[in-house]
């Protein structure tokens, strides 16, 4: 079975940094576009960052200068380096593995940015 598991969330002060990690098992990781989404209570999930199979990256505008997505196909992992965190980044972050026919989701990791 395919499993997607996030880690790395936690509590940081404004201006601080976190690195989220996501490991995918049970499938060929390199065949998937990988994305990080976030979802605040009562809101729809929004795409934060994505990295395609070919390595092309995309970011939501508010995080472009602060977040970096990367992947390590040898480890079946995708990362989201988050710098200069703001209180409005406080939300649950989800890892998504995507193809046109199948996609898989992690259960989320909480990021809290507070003094």
PDB file of N, CA and C in Angstrom:
ATOM      1  N   UNK A   1       0.825  -1.163   0.000  1.00  0.00           N
ATOM      2  CA  UNK A   1       0.000   0.000   0.000  1.00  0.00           C
ATOM      3  C   UNK A   1       0.883   1.246   0.000  1.00  0.00           C
ATOM      4  N   UNK A   2       0.344   2.302  -0.556  1.00  0.00           N
ATOM      5  CA  UNK A   2       1.068   3.557  -0.625  1.00  0.00           C
ATOM      6  C   UNK A   2       0.862   4.313   0.679  1.00  0.00           C
ATOM      7  N   UNK A   3       1.955   4.785   1.231  1.00  0.00           N
ATOM      8  CA  UNK A   3       1.899   5.580   2.443  1.00  0.00           C
ATOM      9  C   UNK A   3       2.640   6.892   2.238  1.00  0.00           C
ATOM     10  N   UNK A   4       2.059   7.946   2.762  1.00  0.00           N
ATOM     11  CA  UNK A   4       2.641   9.272   2.717  1.00  0.00           C
ATOM     12  C   UNK A   4       2.655   9.789   4.145  1.00  0.00           C
ATOM     13  N   UNK A   5       3.819  10.102   4.656  1.00  0.00           N
ATOM     14  CA  UNK A   5       3.951  10.472   6.058  1.00  0.00           C
ATOM     15  C   UNK A   5       4.777  11.742   6.181  1.00  0.00           C
ATOM     16  N   UNK A   6       4.174  12.769   6.772  1.00  0.00           N
ATOM     17  CA  UNK A   6       4.859  14.034   7.011  1.00  0.00           C
ATOM     18  C   UNK A   6       5.466  14.067   8.404  1.00  0.00           C
ATOM     19  N   UNK A   7       6.474  14.897   8.541  1.00  0.00           N
ATOM     20  CA  UNK A   7       7.054  15.161   9.842  1.00  0.00           C
ATOM     21  C   UNK A   7       7.730  16.524   9.809  1.00  0.00           C
ATOM     22  N   UNK A   8       8.117  17.009  10.961  1.00  0.00           N
ATOM     23  CA  UNK A   8       8.884  18.233  11.043  1.00  0.00           C
ATOM     24  C   UNK A   8       8.129  19.454  11.509  1.00  0.00           C
ATOM     25  N   UNK A   9       6.828  19.341  11.655  1.00  0.00           N
ATOM     26  CA  UNK A   9       6.069  20.461  12.171  1.00  0.00           C
ATOM     27  C   UNK A   9       6.376  20.708  13.635  1.00  0.00           C
ATOM     28  N   UNK A  10       5.919  21.842  14.108  1.00  0.00           N
ATOM     29  CA  UNK A  10       6.141  22.189  15.494  1.00  0.00           C
ATOM     30  C   UNK A  10       5.909  23.653  15.744  1.00  0.00           C
ATOM     31  N   UNK A  11       6.375  24.103  16.887  1.00  0.00           N
ATOM     32  CA  UNK A  11       6.215  25.482  17.324  1.00  0.00           C
ATOM     33  C   UNK A  11       7.508  26.246  17.107  1.00  0.00           C
ATOM     34  N   UNK A  12       7.405  27.370  16.415  1.00  0.00           N
ATOM     35  CA  UNK A  12       8.548  28.248  16.207  1.00  0.00           C
ATOM     36  C   UNK A  12       8.126  29.689  16.422  1.00  0.00           C
ATOM     37  N   UNK A  13       9.099  30.530  16.719  1.00  0.00           N
ATOM     38  CA  UNK A  13       8.841  31.952  16.860  1.00  0.00           C
ATOM     39  C   UNK A  13       8.763  32.615  15.492  1.00  0.00           C
ATOM     40  N   UNK A  14       8.046  33.725  15.403  1.00  0.00           N
ATOM     41  CA  UNK A  14       8.063  34.473  14.146  1.00  0.00           C
ATOM     42  C   UNK A  14       9.487  34.774  13.707  1.00  0.00           C
ATOM     43  N   UNK A  15       9.732  34.604  12.427  1.00  0.00           N
ATOM     44  CA  UNK A  15      11.068  34.763  11.892  1.00  0.00           C
ATOM     45  C   UNK A  15      11.915  33.514  11.927  1.00  0.00           C
ATOM     46  N   UNK A  16      11.432  32.500  12.588  1.00  0.00           N
ATOM     47  CA  UNK A  16      12.163  31.257  12.688  1.00  0.00           C
ATOM     48  C   UNK A  16      11.982  30.377  11.471  1.00  0.00           C
ATOM     49  N   UNK A  17      12.564  29.196  11.551  1.00  0.00           N
ATOM     50  CA  UNK A  17      12.566  28.264  10.428  1.00  0.00           C
ATOM     51  C   UNK A  17      12.161  26.871  10.868  1.00  0.00           C
ATOM     52  N   UNK A  18      11.579  26.152   9.942  1.00  0.00           N
ATOM     53  CA  UNK A  18      11.287  24.736  10.088  1.00  0.00           C
ATOM     54  C   UNK A  18      11.542  24.058   8.759  1.00  0.00           C
ATOM     55  N   UNK A  19      11.859  22.789   8.820  1.00  0.00           N
ATOM     56  CA  UNK A  19      11.919  21.977   7.620  1.00  0.00           C
ATOM     57  C   UNK A  19      10.957  20.813   7.758  1.00  0.00           C
ATOM     58  N   UNK A  20       9.971  20.793   6.890  1.00  0.00           N
ATOM     59  CA  UNK A  20       9.048  19.680   6.831  1.00  0.00           C
ATOM     60  C   UNK A  20       9.606  18.596   5.931  1.00  0.00           C
ATOM     61  N   UNK A  21       9.358  17.361   6.307  1.00  0.00           N
ATOM     62  CA  UNK A  21       9.786  16.224   5.518  1.00  0.00           C
ATOM     63  C   UNK A  21       8.589  15.341   5.227  1.00  0.00           C
ATOM     64  N   UNK A  22       8.645  14.667   4.110  1.00  0.00           N
ATOM     65  CA  UNK A  22       7.598  13.736   3.716  1.00  0.00           C
ATOM     66  C   UNK A  22       8.257  12.546   3.052  1.00  0.00           C
ATOM     67  N   UNK A  23       7.911  11.370   3.523  1.00  0.00           N
ATOM     68  CA  UNK A  23       8.435  10.155   2.928  1.00  0.00           C
ATOM     69  C   UNK A  23       7.283   9.362   2.331  1.00  0.00           C
ATOM     70  N   UNK A  24       7.504   8.848   1.145  1.00  0.00           N
ATOM     71  CA  UNK A  24       6.508   8.088   0.406  1.00  0.00           C
ATOM     72  C   UNK A  24       7.008   6.665   0.242  1.00  0.00           C
ATOM     73  N   UNK A  25       6.151   5.713   0.520  1.00  0.00           N
ATOM     74  CA  UNK A  25       6.507   4.313   0.361  1.00  0.00           C
ATOM     75  C   UNK A  25       5.401   3.577  -0.378  1.00  0.00           C
ATOM     76  N   UNK A  26       5.747   2.439  -0.935  1.00  0.00           N
ATOM     77  CA  UNK A  26       4.771   1.593  -1.591  1.00  0.00           C
ATOM     78  C   UNK A  26       4.523   1.899  -3.054  1.00  0.00           C
ATOM     79  N   UNK A  27       5.291   2.797  -3.629  1.00  0.00           N
ATOM     80  CA  UNK A  27       5.138   3.133  -5.028  1.00  0.00           C
ATOM     81  C   UNK A  27       6.444   3.709  -5.543  1.00  0.00           C
ATOM     82  N   UNK A  28       6.465   3.993  -6.835  1.00  0.00           N
ATOM     83  CA  UNK A  28       7.663   4.536  -7.452  1.00  0.00           C
ATOM     84  C   UNK A  28       7.627   6.052  -7.281  1.00  0.00           C
ATOM     85  N   UNK A  29       8.364   6.519  -6.322  1.00  0.00           N
ATOM     86  CA  UNK A  29       8.332   7.923  -5.940  1.00  0.00           C
ATOM     87  C   UNK A  29       8.639   8.849  -7.109  1.00  0.00           C
ATOM     88  N   UNK A  30       9.582   8.473  -7.929  1.00  0.00           N
ATOM     89  CA  UNK A  30      10.020   9.345  -9.008  1.00  0.00           C
ATOM     90  C   UNK A  30       8.966   9.550 -10.090  1.00  0.00           C
ATOM     91  N   UNK A  31       7.890   8.788 -10.059  1.00  0.00           N
ATOM     92  CA  UNK A  31       6.806   8.951 -11.022  1.00  0.00           C
ATOM     93  C   UNK A  31       5.784  10.009 -10.613  1.00  0.00           C
ATOM     94  N   UNK A  32       5.952  10.589  -9.434  1.00  0.00           N
ATOM     95  CA  UNK A  32       4.959  11.497  -8.885  1.00  0.00           C
ATOM     96  C   UNK A  32       5.462  12.925  -8.815  1.00  0.00           C
ATOM     97  N   UNK A  33       4.583  13.846  -9.199  1.00  0.00           N
ATOM     98  CA  UNK A  33       4.748  15.213  -8.766  1.00  0.00           C
ATOM     99  C   UNK A  33       4.491  15.255  -7.259  1.00  0.00           C
ATOM    100  N   UNK A  34       5.237  16.074  -6.575  1.00  0.00           N
ATOM    101  CA  UNK A  34       5.084  16.183  -5.130  1.00  0.00           C
ATOM    102  C   UNK A  34       4.708  17.609  -4.767  1.00  0.00           C
ATOM    103  N   UNK A  35       3.785  17.710  -3.837  1.00  0.00           N
ATOM    104  CA  UNK A  35       3.255  19.008  -3.456  1.00  0.00           C
ATOM    105  C   UNK A  35       3.112  19.102  -1.945  1.00  0.00           C
ATOM    106  N   UNK A  36       3.227  20.323  -1.472  1.00  0.00           N
ATOM    107  CA  UNK A  36       2.850  20.654  -0.112  1.00  0.00           C
ATOM    108  C   UNK A  36       1.624  21.563  -0.160  1.00  0.00           C
ATOM    109  N   UNK A  37       0.606  21.164   0.564  1.00  0.00           N
ATOM    110  CA  UNK A  37      -0.592  21.957   0.738  1.00  0.00           C
ATOM    111  C   UNK A  37      -0.717  22.364   2.195  1.00  0.00           C
ATOM    112  N   UNK A  38      -1.558  23.339   2.432  1.00  0.00           N
ATOM    113  CA  UNK A  38      -1.909  23.674   3.802  1.00  0.00           C
ATOM    114  C   UNK A  38      -3.389  23.987   3.881  1.00  0.00           C
ATOM    115  N   UNK A  39      -3.921  23.794   5.057  1.00  0.00           N
ATOM    116  CA  UNK A  39      -5.348  23.995   5.252  1.00  0.00           C
ATOM    117  C   UNK A  39      -5.603  24.545   6.641  1.00  0.00           C
ATOM    118  N   UNK A  40      -6.162  25.735   6.669  1.00  0.00           N
ATOM    119  CA  UNK A  40      -6.582  26.337   7.914  1.00  0.00           C
ATOM    120  C   UNK A  40      -7.996  25.880   8.240  1.00  0.00           C
ATOM    121  N   UNK A  41      -8.365  25.916   9.516  1.00  0.00           N
ATOM    122  CA  UNK A  41      -9.723  25.504   9.883  1.00  0.00           C
ATOM    123  C   UNK A  41     -10.774  26.290   9.114  1.00  0.00           C
ATOM    124  N   UNK A  42     -11.734  25.574   8.564  1.00  0.00           N
ATOM    125  CA  UNK A  42     -12.807  26.205   7.826  1.00  0.00           C
ATOM    126  C   UNK A  42     -12.447  26.678   6.436  1.00  0.00           C
ATOM    127  N   UNK A  43     -11.225  26.415   6.000  1.00  0.00           N
ATOM    128  CA  UNK A  43     -10.772  26.855   4.690  1.00  0.00           C
ATOM    129  C   UNK A  43     -10.454  25.656   3.807  1.00  0.00           C
ATOM    130  N   UNK A  44     -10.415  25.899   2.517  1.00  0.00           N
ATOM    131  CA  UNK A  44     -10.001  24.864   1.582  1.00  0.00           C
ATOM    132  C   UNK A  44      -8.493  24.700   1.614  1.00  0.00           C
ATOM    133  N   UNK A  45      -8.055  23.526   1.254  1.00  0.00           N
ATOM    134  CA  UNK A  45      -6.624  23.314   1.113  1.00  0.00           C
ATOM    135  C   UNK A  45      -6.078  24.151  -0.037  1.00  0.00           C
ATOM    136  N   UNK A  46      -4.920  24.732   0.192  1.00  0.00           N
ATOM    137  CA  UNK A  46      -4.272  25.516  -0.840  1.00  0.00           C
ATOM    138  C   UNK A  46      -2.876  24.982  -1.089  1.00  0.00           C
ATOM    139  N   UNK A  47      -2.472  25.069  -2.331  1.00  0.00           N
ATOM    140  CA  UNK A  47      -1.139  24.632  -2.702  1.00  0.00           C
ATOM    141  C   UNK A  47      -0.110  25.640  -2.216  1.00  0.00           C
ATOM    142  N   UNK A  48       0.849  25.166  -1.460  1.00  0.00           N
ATOM    143  CA  UNK A  48       1.927  26.000  -0.965  1.00  0.00           C
ATOM    144  C   UNK A  48       3.124  25.941  -1.898  1.00  0.00           C
ATOM    145  N   UNK A  49       3.505  24.746  -2.258  1.00  0.00           N
ATOM    146  CA  UNK A  49       4.670  24.542  -3.107  1.00  0.00           C
ATOM    147  C   UNK A  49       4.556  23.196  -3.780  1.00  0.00           C
ATOM    148  N   UNK A  50       5.111  23.104  -4.960  1.00  0.00           N
ATOM    149  CA  UNK A  50       5.135  21.848  -5.679  1.00  0.00           C
ATOM    150  C   UNK A  50       6.445  21.669  -6.407  1.00  0.00           C
ATOM    151  N   UNK A  51       6.811  20.426  -6.594  1.00  0.00           N
ATOM    152  CA  UNK A  51       7.977  20.092  -7.402  1.00  0.00           C
ATOM    153  C   UNK A  51       7.581  18.929  -8.297  1.00  0.00           C
ATOM    154  N   UNK A  52       7.687  19.150  -9.592  1.00  0.00           N
ATOM    155  CA  UNK A  52       7.247  18.177 -10.561  1.00  0.00           C
ATOM    156  C   UNK A  52       8.294  17.088 -10.755  1.00  0.00           C
ATOM    157  N   UNK A  53       7.895  16.070 -11.501  1.00  0.00           N
ATOM    158  CA  UNK A  53       8.808  14.962 -11.775  1.00  0.00           C
ATOM    159  C   UNK A  53      10.113  15.461 -12.376  1.00  0.00           C
ATOM    160  N   UNK A  54      10.002  16.430 -13.283  1.00  0.00           N
ATOM    161  CA  UNK A  54      11.181  16.969 -13.934  1.00  0.00           C
ATOM    162  C   UNK A  54      11.942  17.994 -13.133  1.00  0.00           C
ATOM    163  N   UNK A  55      11.473  18.320 -11.939  1.00  0.00           N
ATOM    164  CA  UNK A  55      12.175  19.235 -11.071  1.00  0.00           C
ATOM    165  C   UNK A  55      11.668  20.660 -11.069  1.00  0.00           C
ATOM    166  N   UNK A  56      10.723  20.974 -11.922  1.00  0.00           N
ATOM    167  CA  UNK A  56      10.173  22.326 -11.950  1.00  0.00           C
ATOM    168  C   UNK A  56       9.423  22.608 -10.661  1.00  0.00           C
ATOM    169  N   UNK A  57       9.619  23.790 -10.120  1.00  0.00           N
ATOM    170  CA  UNK A  57       9.032  24.163  -8.848  1.00  0.00           C
ATOM    171  C   UNK A  57       8.000  25.261  -9.016  1.00  0.00           C
ATOM    172  N   UNK A  58       7.054  25.265  -8.118  1.00  0.00           N
ATOM    173  CA  UNK A  58       6.056  26.323  -8.070  1.00  0.00           C
ATOM    174  C   UNK A  58       5.758  26.642  -6.617  1.00  0.00           C
ATOM    175  N   UNK A  59       5.379  27.897  -6.375  1.00  0.00           N
ATOM    176  CA  UNK A  59       5.119  28.367  -5.022  1.00  0.00           C
ATOM    177  C   UNK A  59       3.915  29.287  -5.000  1.00  0.00           C
ATOM    178  N   UNK A  60       3.209  29.245  -3.901  1.00  0.00           N
ATOM    179  CA  UNK A  60       2.196  30.240  -3.642  1.00  0.00           C
ATOM    180  C   UNK A  60       2.897  31.586  -3.422  1.00  0.00           C
ATOM    181  N   UNK A  61       2.273  32.658  -3.855  1.00  0.00           N
ATOM    182  CA  UNK A  61       2.947  33.946  -3.881  1.00  0.00           C
ATOM    183  C   UNK A  61       3.486  34.375  -2.513  1.00  0.00           C
ATOM    184  N   UNK A  62       2.738  34.131  -1.471  1.00  0.00           N
ATOM    185  CA  UNK A  62       3.137  34.620  -0.162  1.00  0.00           C
ATOM    186  C   UNK A  62       4.339  33.889   0.423  1.00  0.00           C
ATOM    187  N   UNK A  63       4.726  32.769  -0.174  1.00  0.00           N
ATOM    188  CA  UNK A  63       5.848  32.002   0.360  1.00  0.00           C
ATOM    189  C   UNK A  63       7.040  31.961  -0.581  1.00  0.00           C
ATOM    190  N   UNK A  64       6.934  32.555  -1.749  1.00  0.00           N
ATOM    191  CA  UNK A  64       7.970  32.413  -2.773  1.00  0.00           C
ATOM    192  C   UNK A  64       9.363  32.771  -2.280  1.00  0.00           C
ATOM    193  N   UNK A  65       9.476  33.834  -1.535  1.00  0.00           N
ATOM    194  CA  UNK A  65      10.777  34.301  -1.077  1.00  0.00           C
ATOM    195  C   UNK A  65      11.231  33.634   0.209  1.00  0.00           C
ATOM    196  N   UNK A  66      10.397  32.790   0.778  1.00  0.00           N
ATOM    197  CA  UNK A  66      10.679  32.262   2.108  1.00  0.00           C
ATOM    198  C   UNK A  66      10.786  30.746   2.162  1.00  0.00           C
ATOM    199  N   UNK A  67      10.075  30.053   1.287  1.00  0.00           N
ATOM    200  CA  UNK A  67      10.020  28.591   1.328  1.00  0.00           C
ATOM    201  C   UNK A  67      10.758  28.002   0.140  1.00  0.00           C
ATOM    202  N   UNK A  68      11.323  26.825   0.344  1.00  0.00           N
ATOM    203  CA  UNK A  68      11.986  26.102  -0.720  1.00  0.00           C
ATOM    204  C   UNK A  68      11.566  24.642  -0.677  1.00  0.00           C
ATOM    205  N   UNK A  69      11.067  24.147  -1.793  1.00  0.00           N
ATOM    206  CA  UNK A  69      10.715  22.745  -1.899  1.00  0.00           C
ATOM    207  C   UNK A  69      11.838  22.006  -2.622  1.00  0.00           C
ATOM    208  N   UNK A  70      12.093  20.795  -2.189  1.00  0.00           N
ATOM    209  CA  UNK A  70      13.100  19.970  -2.830  1.00  0.00           C
ATOM    210  C   UNK A  70      12.695  18.508  -2.699  1.00  0.00           C
ATOM    211  N   UNK A  71      13.312  17.669  -3.501  1.00  0.00           N
ATOM    212  CA  UNK A  71      13.030  16.242  -3.414  1.00  0.00           C
ATOM    213  C   UNK A  71      14.308  15.450  -3.565  1.00  0.00           C
ATOM    214  N   UNK A  72      14.297  14.285  -2.958  1.00  0.00           N
ATOM    215  CA  UNK A  72      15.408  13.360  -3.034  1.00  0.00           C
ATOM    216  C   UNK A  72      14.824  12.026  -3.462  1.00  0.00           C
ATOM    217  N   UNK A  73      14.921  11.740  -4.734  1.00  0.00           N
ATOM    218  CA  UNK A  73      14.305  10.529  -5.260  1.00  0.00           C
ATOM    219  C   UNK A  73      14.956   9.260  -4.718  1.00  0.00           C
ATOM    220  N   UNK A  74      16.213   9.354  -4.367  1.00  0.00           N
ATOM    221  CA  UNK A  74      16.900   8.194  -3.818  1.00  0.00           C
ATOM    222  C   UNK A  74      16.359   7.814  -2.450  1.00  0.00           C
ATOM    223  N   UNK A  75      15.794   8.782  -1.744  1.00  0.00           N
ATOM    224  CA  UNK A  75      15.252   8.541  -0.412  1.00  0.00           C
ATOM    225  C   UNK A  75      13.734   8.537  -0.371  1.00  0.00           C
ATOM    226  N   UNK A  76      13.099   8.730  -1.507  1.00  0.00           N
ATOM    227  CA  UNK A  76      11.638   8.831  -1.577  1.00  0.00           C
ATOM    228  C   UNK A  76      11.106   9.937  -0.671  1.00  0.00           C
ATOM    229  N   UNK A  77      11.805  11.058  -0.676  1.00  0.00           N
ATOM    230  CA  UNK A  77      11.431  12.127   0.231  1.00  0.00           C
ATOM    231  C   UNK A  77      11.292  13.458  -0.488  1.00  0.00           C
ATOM    232  N   UNK A  78      10.421  14.269   0.053  1.00  0.00           N
ATOM    233  CA  UNK A  78      10.269  15.647  -0.365  1.00  0.00           C
ATOM    234  C   UNK A  78      10.331  16.511   0.885  1.00  0.00           C
ATOM    235  N   UNK A  79      10.886  17.705   0.727  1.00  0.00           N
ATOM    236  CA  UNK A  79      11.103  18.595   1.853  1.00  0.00           C
ATOM    237  C   UNK A  79      10.511  19.961   1.560  1.00  0.00           C
ATOM    238  N   UNK A  80      10.164  20.648   2.617  1.00  0.00           N
ATOM    239  CA  UNK A  80       9.781  22.039   2.516  1.00  0.00           C
ATOM    240  C   UNK A  80      10.546  22.816   3.572  1.00  0.00           C
ATOM    241  N   UNK A  81      11.547  23.550   3.125  1.00  0.00           N
ATOM    242  CA  UNK A  81      12.295  24.421   4.016  1.00  0.00           C
ATOM    243  C   UNK A  81      11.542  25.734   4.141  1.00  0.00           C
ATOM    244  N   UNK A  82      11.167  26.074   5.351  1.00  0.00           N
ATOM    245  CA  UNK A  82      10.370  27.255   5.611  1.00  0.00           C
ATOM    246  C   UNK A  82      11.184  28.216   6.466  1.00  0.00           C
ATOM    247  N   UNK A  83      11.483  29.369   5.908  1.00  0.00           N
ATOM    248  CA  UNK A  83      12.244  30.399   6.603  1.00  0.00           C
ATOM    249  C   UNK A  83      11.395  31.637   6.813  1.00  0.00           C
ATOM    250  N   UNK A  84      11.826  32.450   7.754  1.00  0.00           N
ATOM    251  CA  UNK A  84      11.122  33.695   8.063  1.00  0.00           C
ATOM    252  C   UNK A  84       9.632  33.459   8.254  1.00  0.00           C
ATOM    253  N   UNK A  85       9.329  32.516   9.099  1.00  0.00           N
ATOM    254  CA  UNK A  85       7.940  32.138   9.305  1.00  0.00           C
ATOM    255  C   UNK A  85       7.136  33.251   9.956  1.00  0.00           C
ATOM    256  N   UNK A  86       5.898  33.317   9.568  1.00  0.00           N
ATOM    257  CA  UNK A  86       4.965  34.319  10.051  1.00  0.00           C
ATOM    258  C   UNK A  86       3.814  33.653  10.779  1.00  0.00           C
ATOM    259  N   UNK A  87       3.157  34.385  11.674  1.00  0.00           N
ATOM    260  CA  UNK A  87       2.000  33.787  12.356  1.00  0.00           C
ATOM    261  C   UNK A  87       0.950  33.259  11.390  1.00  0.00           C
ATOM    262  N   UNK A  88       0.778  33.898  10.258  1.00  0.00           N
ATOM    263  CA  UNK A  88      -0.206  33.433   9.299  1.00  0.00           C
ATOM    264  C   UNK A  88       0.177  32.130   8.613  1.00  0.00           C
ATOM    265  N   UNK A  89       1.403  31.668   8.818  1.00  0.00           N
ATOM    266  CA  UNK A  89       1.795  30.348   8.338  1.00  0.00           C
ATOM    267  C   UNK A  89       1.328  29.230   9.261  1.00  0.00           C
ATOM    268  N   UNK A  90       0.715  29.587  10.351  1.00  0.00           N
ATOM    269  CA  UNK A  90       0.223  28.610  11.320  1.00  0.00           C
ATOM    270  C   UNK A  90      -0.963  27.862  10.726  1.00  0.00           C
ATOM    271  N   UNK A  91      -0.747  26.593  10.483  1.00  0.00           N
ATOM    272  CA  UNK A  91      -1.758  25.784   9.806  1.00  0.00           C
ATOM    273  C   UNK A  91      -1.234  24.359   9.739  1.00  0.00           C
ATOM    274  N   UNK A  92      -2.097  23.449   9.349  1.00  0.00           N
ATOM    275  CA  UNK A  92      -1.675  22.081   9.091  1.00  0.00           C
ATOM    276  C   UNK A  92      -1.174  21.973   7.664  1.00  0.00           C
ATOM    277  N   UNK A  93      -0.019  21.368   7.502  1.00  0.00           N
ATOM    278  CA  UNK A  93       0.593  21.184   6.196  1.00  0.00           C
ATOM    279  C   UNK A  93       0.488  19.723   5.784  1.00  0.00           C
ATOM    280  N   UNK A  94       0.122  19.514   4.527  1.00  0.00           N
ATOM    281  CA  UNK A  94      -0.102  18.175   4.004  1.00  0.00           C
ATOM    282  C   UNK A  94       0.814  17.896   2.823  1.00  0.00           C
ATOM    283  N   UNK A  95       1.325  16.709   2.786  1.00  0.00           N
ATOM    284  CA  UNK A  95       2.126  16.234   1.675  1.00  0.00           C
ATOM    285  C   UNK A  95       1.234  15.500   0.691  1.00  0.00           C
ATOM    286  N   UNK A  96       1.416  15.773  -0.580  1.00  0.00           N
ATOM    287  CA  UNK A  96       0.600  15.203  -1.632  1.00  0.00           C
ATOM    288  C   UNK A  96       1.487  14.629  -2.727  1.00  0.00           C
ATOM    289  N   UNK A  97       1.218  13.401  -3.100  1.00  0.00           N
ATOM    290  CA  UNK A  97       1.883  12.741  -4.219  1.00  0.00           C
ATOM    291  C   UNK A  97       0.870  12.612  -5.341  1.00  0.00           C
ATOM    292  N   UNK A  98       1.197  13.149  -6.501  1.00  0.00           N
ATOM    293  CA  UNK A  98       0.195  13.342  -7.552  1.00  0.00           C
ATOM    294  C   UNK A  98       0.610  12.761  -8.887  1.00  0.00           C
ATOM    295  N   UNK A  99      -0.327  12.073  -9.522  1.00  0.00           N
ATOM    296  CA  UNK A  99      -0.305  11.802 -10.949  1.00  0.00           C
ATOM    297  C   UNK A  99      -1.687  12.132 -11.497  1.00  0.00           C
ATOM    298  N   UNK A 100      -1.836  12.082 -12.808  1.00  0.00           N
ATOM    299  CA  UNK A 100      -3.119  12.373 -13.422  1.00  0.00           C
ATOM    300  C   UNK A 100      -4.194  11.368 -13.024  1.00  0.00           C
ATOM    301  N   UNK A 101      -3.773  10.180 -12.622  1.00  0.00           N
ATOM    302  CA  UNK A 101      -4.728   9.119 -12.340  1.00  0.00           C
ATOM    303  C   UNK A 101      -4.842   8.758 -10.865  1.00  0.00           C
ATOM    304  N   UNK A 102      -3.824   9.052 -10.109  1.00  0.00           N
ATOM    305  CA  UNK A 102      -3.813   8.711  -8.695  1.00  0.00           C
ATOM    306  C   UNK A 102      -3.148   9.820  -7.909  1.00  0.00           C
ATOM    307  N   UNK A 103      -3.636  10.043  -6.714  1.00  0.00           N
ATOM    308  CA  UNK A 103      -2.928  10.899  -5.798  1.00  0.00           C
ATOM    309  C   UNK A 103      -3.114  10.397  -4.381  1.00  0.00           C
ATOM    310  N   UNK A 104      -2.133  10.706  -3.568  1.00  0.00           N
ATOM    311  CA  UNK A 104      -2.107  10.230  -2.193  1.00  0.00           C
ATOM    312  C   UNK A 104      -1.773  11.391  -1.270  1.00  0.00           C
ATOM    313  N   UNK A 105      -2.331  11.308  -0.073  1.00  0.00           N
ATOM    314  CA  UNK A 105      -2.191  12.376   0.908  1.00  0.00           C
ATOM    315  C   UNK A 105      -1.661  11.855   2.224  1.00  0.00           C
ATOM    316  N   UNK A 106      -0.813  12.645   2.822  1.00  0.00           N
ATOM    317  CA  UNK A 106      -0.453  12.398   4.196  1.00  0.00           C
ATOM    318  C   UNK A 106      -1.525  12.917   5.132  1.00  0.00           C
ATOM    319  N   UNK A 107      -1.350  12.651   6.403  1.00  0.00           N
ATOM    320  CA  UNK A 107      -2.332  13.059   7.398  1.00  0.00           C
ATOM    321  C   UNK A 107      -2.081  14.442   7.966  1.00  0.00           C
ATOM    322  N   UNK A 108      -0.984  15.051   7.600  1.00  0.00           N
ATOM    323  CA  UNK A 108      -0.722  16.421   7.982  1.00  0.00           C
ATOM    324  C   UNK A 108       0.222  16.556   9.155  1.00  0.00           C
ATOM    325  N   UNK A 109       0.885  17.695   9.196  1.00  0.00           N
ATOM    326  CA  UNK A 109       1.739  18.050  10.320  1.00  0.00           C
ATOM    327  C   UNK A 109       1.479  19.509  10.674  1.00  0.00           C
ATOM    328  N   UNK A 110       1.331  19.769  11.948  1.00  0.00           N
ATOM    329  CA  UNK A 110       0.953  21.097  12.414  1.00  0.00           C
ATOM    330  C   UNK A 110       2.167  21.999  12.526  1.00  0.00           C
ATOM    331  N   UNK A 111       2.042  23.183  11.952  1.00  0.00           N
ATOM    332  CA  UNK A 111       3.032  24.239  12.122  1.00  0.00           C
ATOM    333  C   UNK A 111       2.382  25.377  12.890  1.00  0.00           C
ATOM    334  N   UNK A 112       3.018  25.793  13.957  1.00  0.00           N
ATOM    335  CA  UNK A 112       2.524  26.905  14.753  1.00  0.00           C
ATOM    336  C   UNK A 112       3.628  27.942  14.886  1.00  0.00           C
ATOM    337  N   UNK A 113       3.327  29.157  14.474  1.00  0.00           N
ATOM    338  CA  UNK A 113       4.283  30.254  14.525  1.00  0.00           C
ATOM    339  C   UNK A 113       3.752  31.266  15.527  1.00  0.00           C
ATOM    340  N   UNK A 114       4.406  31.355  16.647  1.00  0.00           N
ATOM    341  CA  UNK A 114       3.922  32.194  17.724  1.00  0.00           C
ATOM    342  C   UNK A 114       5.065  32.556  18.651  1.00  0.00           C
ATOM    343  N   UNK A 115       4.980  33.739  19.224  1.00  0.00           N
ATOM    344  CA  UNK A 115       5.947  34.154  20.218  1.00  0.00           C
ATOM    345  C   UNK A 115       5.540  33.720  21.612  1.00  0.00           C
TER     346      UNK A 115
END
